[in-house]
mmCIF file of C-alpha atoms in Angstrom:
data_model
loop_
_atom_site.group_PDB
_atom_site.id
_atom_site.type_symbol
_atom_site.label_atom_id
_atom_site.label_comp_id
_atom_site.label_asym_id
_atom_site.label_seq_id
_atom_site.Cartn_x
_atom_site.Cartn_y
_atom_site.Cartn_z
ATOM 1 C CA UNK A 98 15.493 -53.690 130.343
ATOM 2 C CA UNK A 99 15.113 -52.017 133.720
ATOM 3 C CA UNK A 100 17.909 -49.824 135.015
ATOM 4 C CA UNK A 101 18.467 -47.541 137.969
ATOM 5 C CA UNK A 102 20.386 -44.281 138.135
ATOM 6 C CA UNK A 103 21.374 -42.364 141.255
ATOM 7 C CA UNK A 104 22.513 -38.932 140.044
ATOM 8 C CA UNK A 105 24.141 -36.559 142.529
ATOM 9 C CA UNK A 106 23.630 -32.806 142.173
ATOM 10 C CA UNK A 107 25.607 -30.021 143.832
ATOM 11 C CA UNK A 108 22.574 -28.426 145.467
ATOM 12 C CA UNK A 109 21.301 -29.228 148.936
ATOM 13 C CA UNK A 110 20.132 -25.911 150.339
ATOM 14 C CA UNK A 111 17.397 -24.681 147.981
ATOM 15 C CA UNK A 112 14.340 -26.956 148.071
ATOM 16 C CA UNK A 113 12.844 -25.206 145.052
ATOM 17 C CA UNK A 114 15.783 -26.285 142.893
ATOM 18 C CA UNK A 115 15.564 -29.860 144.163
ATOM 19 C CA UNK A 116 11.841 -29.758 143.395
ATOM 20 C CA UNK A 117 12.663 -28.755 139.818
ATOM 21 C CA UNK A 118 15.187 -31.573 139.472
ATOM 22 C CA UNK A 119 12.680 -34.068 140.852
ATOM 23 C CA UNK A 120 9.939 -32.661 138.644
ATOM 24 C CA UNK A 121 12.076 -33.185 135.563
ATOM 25 C CA UNK A 122 12.103 -36.902 136.390
ATOM 26 C CA UNK A 123 8.419 -37.257 137.233
ATOM 27 C CA UNK A 124 7.466 -35.390 134.046
ATOM 28 C CA UNK A 125 9.294 -37.989 131.922
ATOM 29 C CA UNK A 126 6.963 -40.839 130.835
ATOM 30 C CA UNK A 127 8.201 -44.212 132.028
ATOM 31 C CA UNK A 128 10.728 -42.824 134.525
ATOM 32 C CA UNK A 129 9.968 -43.401 138.223
ATOM 33 C CA UNK A 130 11.388 -41.166 140.930
ATOM 34 C CA UNK A 131 11.915 -43.544 143.832
ATOM 35 C CA UNK A 132 13.732 -41.335 146.307
ATOM 36 C CA UNK A 133 15.223 -37.878 146.861
ATOM 37 C CA UNK A 134 17.638 -36.905 149.613
ATOM 38 C CA UNK A 135 19.233 -33.533 150.320
ATOM 39 C CA UNK A 136 21.987 -32.590 152.737
ATOM 40 C CA UNK A 137 22.666 -28.939 153.512
ATOM 41 C CA UNK A 138 26.127 -29.535 155.000
ATOM 42 C CA UNK A 139 27.210 -31.551 151.990
ATOM 43 C CA UNK A 140 25.294 -29.070 149.755
ATOM 44 C CA UNK A 141 24.231 -32.051 147.718
ATOM 45 C CA UNK A 142 21.080 -33.867 146.630
ATOM 46 C CA UNK A 143 20.687 -37.419 145.421
ATOM 47 C CA UNK A 144 17.812 -38.674 143.294
ATOM 48 C CA UNK A 145 17.025 -42.343 142.749
ATOM 49 C CA UNK A 146 15.181 -43.128 139.539
ATOM 50 C CA UNK A 147 14.416 -46.310 137.662
ATOM 51 C CA UNK A 148 12.584 -47.530 134.594
ATOM 52 C CA UNK A 149 13.218 -48.747 131.088
ATOM 53 C CA UNK A 150 16.561 -47.493 129.794
ATOM 54 C CA UNK A 151 15.292 -44.903 127.260
ATOM 55 C CA UNK A 152 13.024 -43.289 129.856
ATOM 56 C CA UNK A 153 15.790 -43.083 132.459
ATOM 57 C CA UNK A 154 18.197 -41.524 129.948
ATOM 58 C CA UNK A 155 15.557 -38.980 128.904
ATOM 59 C CA UNK A 156 14.871 -38.075 132.539
ATOM 60 C CA UNK A 157 18.561 -37.596 133.219
ATOM 61 C CA UNK A 158 18.893 -35.256 130.252
ATOM 62 C CA UNK A 159 15.952 -33.255 131.608
ATOM 63 C CA UNK A 160 17.673 -32.852 134.981
ATOM 64 C CA UNK A 161 20.839 -31.653 133.251
ATOM 65 C CA UNK A 162 18.834 -28.795 131.729
ATOM 66 C CA UNK A 163 17.547 -27.812 135.181
ATOM 67 C CA UNK A 164 20.977 -28.005 136.805
ATOM 68 C CA UNK A 165 22.587 -25.899 134.091
ATOM 69 C CA UNK A 166 20.033 -23.191 134.723
ATOM 70 C CA UNK A 167 20.020 -23.301 138.523
ATOM 71 C CA UNK A 168 23.496 -24.280 139.802
ATOM 72 C CA UNK A 169 26.696 -22.250 139.541
ATOM 73 C CA UNK A 170 29.825 -24.114 140.617
ATOM 74 C CA UNK A 171 31.817 -20.903 140.980
ATOM 75 C CA UNK A 172 29.803 -20.070 144.110
ATOM 76 C CA UNK A 173 29.232 -23.621 145.374
ATOM 77 C CA UNK A 174 30.765 -24.734 148.667
ATOM 78 C CA UNK A 175 29.964 -27.862 150.657
ATOM 79 C CA UNK A 176 31.489 -30.636 152.743
ATOM 80 C CA UNK A 177 31.256 -33.282 150.018
ATOM 81 C CA UNK A 178 33.827 -33.658 147.206
ATOM 82 C CA UNK A 179 32.406 -32.624 143.820
ATOM 83 C CA UNK A 180 33.484 -31.639 140.316
ATOM 84 C CA UNK A 181 30.270 -30.328 138.825
ATOM 85 C CA UNK A 182 26.647 -29.280 139.118
ATOM 86 C CA UNK A 183 25.566 -32.699 137.869
ATOM 87 C CA UNK A 184 28.405 -34.300 139.748
ATOM 88 C CA UNK A 185 27.987 -38.043 139.332
ATOM 89 C CA UNK A 186 25.634 -40.101 137.155
ATOM 90 C CA UNK A 187 25.892 -43.875 137.655
ATOM 91 C CA UNK A 188 23.924 -46.460 135.663
ATOM 92 C CA UNK A 189 22.984 -49.606 137.602
ATOM 93 C CA UNK A 190 21.524 -52.802 136.087
ATOM 94 C CA UNK A 191 18.181 -54.071 137.372
ATOM 95 C CA UNK A 192 15.863 -56.717 135.877
ATOM 96 C CA UNK A 193 16.822 -57.791 132.388
ATOM 97 C CA UNK A 194 19.918 -55.574 132.254
ATOM 98 C CA UNK A 195 23.603 -56.400 132.545
ATOM 99 C CA UNK A 196 26.584 -54.330 133.573
ATOM 100 C CA UNK A 197 27.659 -54.305 129.911
ATOM 101 C CA UNK A 198 24.321 -52.735 129.002
ATOM 102 C CA UNK A 199 24.968 -50.015 131.573
ATOM 103 C CA UNK A 200 28.494 -49.411 130.276
ATOM 104 C CA UNK A 201 27.019 -48.759 126.830
ATOM 105 C CA UNK A 202 24.359 -46.456 128.298
ATOM 106 C CA UNK A 203 26.894 -44.528 130.384
ATOM 107 C CA UNK A 204 29.232 -43.925 127.473
ATOM 108 C CA UNK A 205 26.372 -42.904 125.188
ATOM 109 C CA UNK A 206 24.881 -40.541 127.773
ATOM 110 C CA UNK A 207 28.273 -38.986 128.517
ATOM 111 C CA UNK A 208 28.954 -38.344 124.850
ATOM 112 C CA UNK A 209 25.518 -36.767 124.383
ATOM 113 C CA UNK A 210 25.902 -34.445 127.386
ATOM 114 C CA UNK A 211 29.319 -33.301 126.201
ATOM 115 C CA UNK A 212 28.048 -32.627 122.681
ATOM 116 C CA UNK A 213 24.836 -30.859 123.718
ATOM 117 C CA UNK A 214 26.163 -28.730 126.550
ATOM 118 C CA UNK A 215 29.943 -28.501 126.277
ATOM 119 C CA UNK A 216 30.437 -30.197 129.644
ATOM 120 C CA UNK A 217 33.616 -32.293 129.998
ATOM 121 C CA UNK A 218 32.698 -35.839 130.985
ATOM 122 C CA UNK A 219 34.878 -38.374 132.782
ATOM 123 C CA UNK A 220 33.967 -42.061 132.644
ATOM 124 C CA UNK A 221 34.453 -43.988 135.886
ATOM 125 C CA UNK A 222 33.863 -47.398 137.502
ATOM 126 C CA UNK A 223 33.009 -50.156 134.977
ATOM 127 C CA UNK A 224 32.571 -47.563 132.206
ATOM 128 C CA UNK A 225 36.112 -46.210 132.659
ATOM 129 C CA UNK A 226 38.387 -46.369 129.628
ATOM 130 C CA UNK A 227 41.595 -46.156 131.674
ATOM 131 C CA UNK A 228 42.607 -47.758 134.978
ATOM 132 C CA UNK A 229 43.327 -44.504 136.808
ATOM 133 C CA UNK A 230 39.671 -43.505 136.493
ATOM 134 C CA UNK A 231 37.988 -46.583 137.880
ATOM 135 C CA UNK A 232 37.822 -45.055 141.363
ATOM 136 C CA UNK A 233 35.540 -42.043 141.587
ATOM 137 C CA UNK A 234 37.835 -40.479 144.189
ATOM 138 C CA UNK A 235 40.626 -40.394 141.604
ATOM 139 C CA UNK A 236 38.382 -38.683 139.060
ATOM 140 C CA UNK A 237 37.384 -36.080 141.664
ATOM 141 C CA UNK A 238 40.927 -35.445 142.865
ATOM 142 C CA UNK A 239 41.188 -31.802 143.861
ATOM 143 C CA UNK A 240 37.453 -31.254 143.473
ATOM 144 C CA UNK A 241 35.866 -28.767 141.110
ATOM 145 C CA UNK A 242 38.655 -26.261 141.567
ATOM 146 C CA UNK A 243 41.328 -28.842 140.809
ATOM 147 C CA UNK A 244 39.668 -29.958 137.584
ATOM 148 C CA UNK A 245 38.962 -26.366 136.548
ATOM 149 C CA UNK A 246 42.588 -25.327 137.031
ATOM 150 C CA UNK A 247 44.263 -28.430 135.581
ATOM 151 C CA UNK A 248 42.049 -29.674 132.748
ATOM 152 C CA UNK A 249 43.853 -27.605 130.112
ATOM 153 C CA UNK A 250 47.326 -28.150 131.527
ATOM 154 C CA UNK A 251 47.632 -31.824 132.462
ATOM 155 C CA UNK A 252 47.139 -34.698 130.042
ATOM 156 C CA UNK A 253 45.764 -36.964 132.770
ATOM 157 C CA UNK A 254 42.976 -34.410 133.278
ATOM 158 C CA UNK A 255 41.772 -34.599 129.664
ATOM 159 C CA UNK A 256 38.096 -35.691 129.689
ATOM 160 C CA UNK A 257 36.749 -38.723 127.868
ATOM 161 C CA UNK A 258 34.197 -36.503 126.122
ATOM 162 C CA UNK A 259 33.891 -32.774 125.685
ATOM 163 C CA UNK A 260 36.220 -29.789 125.781
ATOM 164 C CA UNK A 261 39.507 -29.307 127.633
ATOM 165 C CA UNK A 262 37.852 -26.693 129.861
ATOM 166 C CA UNK A 263 35.160 -26.823 132.497
ATOM 167 C CA UNK A 264 31.704 -25.490 131.758
ATOM 168 C CA UNK A 265 31.478 -21.926 133.151
ATOM 169 C CA UNK A 266 28.583 -22.863 135.469
ATOM 170 C CA UNK A 267 28.284 -26.645 135.516
ATOM 171 C CA UNK A 268 31.941 -27.622 135.814
ATOM 172 C CA UNK A 269 32.509 -31.251 134.825
ATOM 173 C CA UNK A 270 30.641 -34.542 135.202
ATOM 174 C CA UNK A 271 31.491 -38.141 136.100
ATOM 175 C CA UNK A 272 29.405 -40.822 134.390
ATOM 176 C CA UNK A 273 29.772 -44.501 135.154
ATOM 177 C CA UNK A 274 28.329 -47.984 135.347
ATOM 178 C CA UNK A 275 28.432 -50.023 138.516
ATOM 179 C CA UNK A 276 26.617 -52.677 140.534
ATOM 180 C CA UNK A 277 24.245 -51.542 143.263
ATOM 181 C CA UNK A 278 25.941 -49.244 145.802
ATOM 182 C CA UNK A 279 24.553 -48.530 149.262
ATOM 183 C CA UNK A 280 25.212 -44.956 150.400
ATOM 184 C CA UNK A 281 24.919 -45.016 154.156
ATOM 185 C CA UNK A 282 26.004 -42.782 157.018
ATOM 186 C CA UNK A 283 26.651 -43.495 160.683
ATOM 187 C CA UNK A 284 26.255 -40.522 163.019
ATOM 188 C CA UNK A 285 28.388 -40.425 166.152
ATOM 189 C CA UNK A 286 27.789 -38.942 169.603
ATOM 190 C CA UNK A 287 30.694 -36.536 169.181
ATOM 191 C CA UNK A 288 31.543 -33.316 167.375
ATOM 192 C CA UNK A 289 35.153 -34.394 166.872
ATOM 193 C CA UNK A 290 35.639 -34.342 163.097
ATOM 194 C CA UNK A 291 39.185 -35.710 163.315
ATOM 195 C CA UNK A 292 37.872 -38.703 165.249
ATOM 196 C CA UNK A 293 35.280 -39.452 162.539
ATOM 197 C CA UNK A 294 37.972 -39.181 159.875
ATOM 198 C CA UNK A 295 40.203 -41.606 161.787
ATOM 199 C CA UNK A 296 37.377 -44.124 162.050
ATOM 200 C CA UNK A 297 36.677 -43.745 158.328
ATOM 201 C CA UNK A 298 40.325 -44.294 157.414
ATOM 202 C CA UNK A 299 40.373 -47.447 159.525
ATOM 203 C CA UNK A 300 37.223 -49.071 158.144
ATOM 204 C CA UNK A 301 37.635 -48.290 154.434
ATOM 205 C CA UNK A 302 39.306 -50.718 152.069
ATOM 206 C CA UNK A 303 42.019 -48.286 150.971
ATOM 207 C CA UNK A 304 43.165 -48.074 154.606
ATOM 208 C CA UNK A 305 43.341 -51.824 155.023
ATOM 209 C CA UNK A 306 39.846 -52.122 156.447
ATOM 210 C CA UNK A 307 36.681 -53.684 155.107
ATOM 211 C CA UNK A 308 36.675 -54.826 151.478
ATOM 212 C CA UNK A 309 34.425 -52.954 149.026
ATOM 213 C CA UNK A 310 33.935 -50.063 151.461
ATOM 214 C CA UNK A 311 34.669 -46.389 150.866
ATOM 215 C CA UNK A 312 34.421 -44.032 153.848
ATOM 216 C CA UNK A 313 35.121 -40.490 154.952
ATOM 217 C CA UNK A 314 34.413 -38.351 157.982
ATOM 218 C CA UNK A 315 32.290 -35.207 158.026
ATOM 219 C CA UNK A 316 30.867 -32.730 160.512
ATOM 220 C CA UNK A 317 27.093 -32.361 160.113
ATOM 221 C CA UNK A 318 26.214 -28.996 161.566
ATOM 222 C CA UNK A 319 22.427 -29.374 161.469
ATOM 223 C CA UNK A 320 22.658 -32.599 163.495
ATOM 224 C CA UNK A 321 25.404 -31.341 165.793
ATOM 225 C CA UNK A 322 27.543 -34.431 165.323
ATOM 226 C CA UNK A 323 30.387 -35.977 163.377
ATOM 227 C CA UNK A 324 29.568 -38.594 160.785
ATOM 228 C CA UNK A 325 31.224 -41.582 159.138
ATOM 229 C CA UNK A 326 29.880 -41.542 155.585
ATOM 230 C CA UNK A 327 30.216 -44.796 153.657
ATOM 231 C CA UNK A 328 29.642 -46.327 150.267
ATOM 232 C CA UNK A 329 29.192 -50.097 150.409
ATOM 233 C CA UNK A 330 30.244 -51.163 146.926
ATOM 234 C CA UNK A 331 29.165 -54.798 147.359
ATOM 235 C CA UNK A 332 26.887 -55.616 150.294
ATOM 236 C CA UNK A 333 27.452 -59.334 149.787
ATOM 237 C CA UNK A 334 31.196 -58.835 150.346
ATOM 238 C CA UNK A 335 30.759 -56.459 153.279
ATOM 239 C CA UNK A 336 27.165 -56.490 154.545
ATOM 240 C CA UNK A 337 25.639 -53.536 156.348
ATOM 241 C CA UNK A 338 25.764 -55.275 159.712
ATOM 242 C CA UNK A 339 29.514 -55.853 159.439
ATOM 243 C CA UNK A 340 30.208 -52.190 158.656
ATOM 244 C CA UNK A 341 27.900 -51.139 161.521
ATOM 245 C CA UNK A 342 29.687 -53.417 163.963
ATOM 246 C CA UNK A 343 33.138 -52.333 162.800
ATOM 247 C CA UNK A 344 32.364 -48.650 163.321
ATOM 248 C CA UNK A 345 30.637 -49.356 166.630
ATOM 249 C CA UNK A 346 33.547 -51.384 167.974
ATOM 250 C CA UNK A 347 36.088 -48.706 167.071
ATOM 251 C CA UNK A 348 34.047 -45.871 168.538
ATOM 252 C CA UNK A 349 33.234 -47.681 171.774
ATOM 253 C CA UNK A 350 36.907 -48.479 172.277
ATOM 254 C CA UNK A 351 37.462 -44.711 172.302
ATOM 255 C CA UNK A 352 34.533 -44.075 174.640
ATOM 256 C CA UNK A 353 32.231 -42.701 171.932
ATOM 257 C CA UNK A 354 28.759 -44.037 171.212
ATOM 258 C CA UNK A 355 27.020 -44.429 167.872
ATOM 259 C CA UNK A 356 23.857 -42.321 167.643
ATOM 260 C CA UNK A 357 22.089 -43.670 164.553
ATOM 261 C CA UNK A 358 22.512 -44.542 160.905
ATOM 262 C CA UNK A 359 20.851 -43.001 157.870
ATOM 263 C CA UNK A 360 20.346 -44.351 154.392
ATOM 264 C CA UNK A 361 20.930 -42.109 151.393
ATOM 265 C CA UNK A 362 18.604 -43.258 148.659
ATOM 266 C CA UNK A 363 17.573 -46.909 148.668
ATOM 267 C CA UNK A 364 19.096 -50.321 149.265
ATOM 268 C CA UNK A 365 18.284 -53.773 147.915
ATOM 269 C CA UNK A 366 15.769 -55.721 149.959
ATOM 270 C CA UNK A 367 18.302 -58.535 150.282
ATOM 271 C CA UNK A 368 20.668 -56.209 152.174
ATOM 272 C CA UNK A 369 18.038 -55.580 154.869
ATOM 273 C CA UNK A 370 17.009 -59.232 155.085
ATOM 274 C CA UNK A 371 20.656 -60.148 155.593
ATOM 275 C CA UNK A 372 20.868 -57.723 158.524
ATOM 276 C CA UNK A 373 17.685 -59.189 160.006
ATOM 277 C CA UNK A 374 19.083 -62.718 159.763
ATOM 278 C CA UNK A 375 22.309 -61.609 161.445
ATOM 279 C CA UNK A 376 20.380 -59.779 164.152
ATOM 280 C CA UNK A 377 18.415 -62.956 164.865
ATOM 281 C CA UNK A 378 21.644 -64.897 165.286
ATOM 282 C CA UNK A 379 22.994 -62.274 167.693
ATOM 283 C CA UNK A 380 19.814 -62.044 169.749
ATOM 284 C CA UNK A 381 20.031 -63.261 173.294
ATOM 285 C CA UNK A 382 17.601 -65.582 175.143
ATOM 286 C CA UNK A 383 14.075 -64.224 175.235
ATOM 287 C CA UNK A 384 14.596 -61.849 172.306
ATOM 288 C CA UNK A 385 11.917 -61.897 169.588
ATOM 289 C CA UNK A 386 12.696 -64.414 166.865
ATOM 290 C CA UNK A 387 13.328 -63.066 163.373
ATOM 291 C CA UNK A 388 12.999 -65.896 160.901
ATOM 292 C CA UNK A 389 12.241 -66.261 157.195
ATOM 293 C CA UNK A 390 8.631 -67.127 158.039
ATOM 294 C CA UNK A 391 8.048 -63.553 159.213
ATOM 295 C CA UNK A 392 6.787 -60.930 156.783
ATOM 296 C CA UNK A 393 9.203 -58.817 154.810
ATOM 297 C CA UNK A 394 7.974 -55.788 156.750
ATOM 298 C CA UNK A 395 8.739 -57.428 160.097
ATOM 299 C CA UNK A 396 12.200 -58.463 158.981
ATOM 300 C CA UNK A 397 12.857 -54.975 157.685
ATOM 301 C CA UNK A 398 11.811 -53.592 161.069
ATOM 302 C CA UNK A 399 14.259 -55.933 162.809
ATOM 303 C CA UNK A 400 17.066 -54.775 160.521
ATOM 304 C CA UNK A 401 16.189 -51.122 161.120
ATOM 305 C CA UNK A 402 16.306 -51.630 164.899
ATOM 306 C CA UNK A 403 19.690 -53.314 164.672
ATOM 307 C CA UNK A 404 21.141 -50.486 162.567
ATOM 308 C CA UNK A 405 19.359 -47.728 164.528
ATOM 309 C CA UNK A 406 18.097 -46.550 161.167
ATOM 310 C CA UNK A 407 16.628 -43.076 161.146
ATOM 311 C CA UNK A 408 13.008 -42.779 159.929
ATOM 312 C CA UNK A 409 12.786 -46.439 158.886
ATOM 313 C CA UNK A 410 10.256 -47.467 156.272
ATOM 314 C CA UNK A 411 10.032 -50.712 154.263
ATOM 315 C CA UNK A 412 9.907 -48.614 151.097
ATOM 316 C CA UNK A 413 13.610 -47.941 151.653
ATOM 317 C CA UNK A 414 14.008 -51.292 149.854
ATOM 318 C CA UNK A 415 14.334 -50.589 146.152
ATOM 319 C CA UNK A 416 12.193 -53.496 144.997
ATOM 320 C CA UNK A 417 9.309 -52.483 147.237
ATOM 321 C CA UNK A 418 9.523 -48.827 146.220
ATOM 322 C CA UNK A 419 9.629 -49.636 142.505
ATOM 323 C CA UNK A 420 6.706 -52.048 142.767
ATOM 324 C CA UNK A 421 4.634 -49.373 144.491
ATOM 325 C CA UNK A 422 5.616 -46.724 141.922
ATOM 326 C CA UNK A 423 4.632 -48.946 138.988
ATOM 327 C CA UNK A 424 1.332 -50.110 140.466
#
């Protein structure tokens, strides 16, 4: 069975370390590194890998070894919430796999990491064993420092696997199983962080906004702008175009323009084709037609234009990237 994993590491400022993490994946037979993204402000890197389940699990274990050697949470600071060096490891079903398969893989991987390395592991999303840990934000409450200071004292901080103390360098880890998630940012033509946070609170589900959307606001120093950072938990429930339009409407009402969007990792091809179809319906008279008879590449290009996607490439679609990697 084919699965995907999108591990997040608390390192976004040292390319040599990210190279080592990526190399651990590419050196694992049967594991395919499909994407790598680093963000210096977030001090975070995200790898996207896929393959048969045993190969993906082996590659993940190899990256844990690298992270333990290279990342020290006691000196880590970044914009993004985190609890550990290997912060989040989700398992995502692809061809021939089910969410139940990924729950089994997540729990097995978490138990192995805890036993091998003494890292406390929290299960989240579909792999969670208790309702207060389904949401990743609840698991990461207080960040690394909060878990470090409370894990021995509070019963609700006891990990699912591993010791009642954080690892001296690696902290803790969240391991889960979930459907495909699109990590996607919208950059604004403003440096007002509070404004971006207000927009995020309005559009996310927990604030009464769009269903299956998580969002937060950040200041991205290297781009000189504020950002609405989103996780689309189910693009069929809330498609990319709806989130784009919601953010755009709110910002324009306040006199602020949207600069661009950026994809973190990959997205399903169907998500882009859905945007292209919506863009075609919104197009005015004389606009180029975007229909199902056009090539996938042309429809991707139409979607990228609509979303003002930075550095667009059809290989941002997971299926196309995986097919190329396996050929």
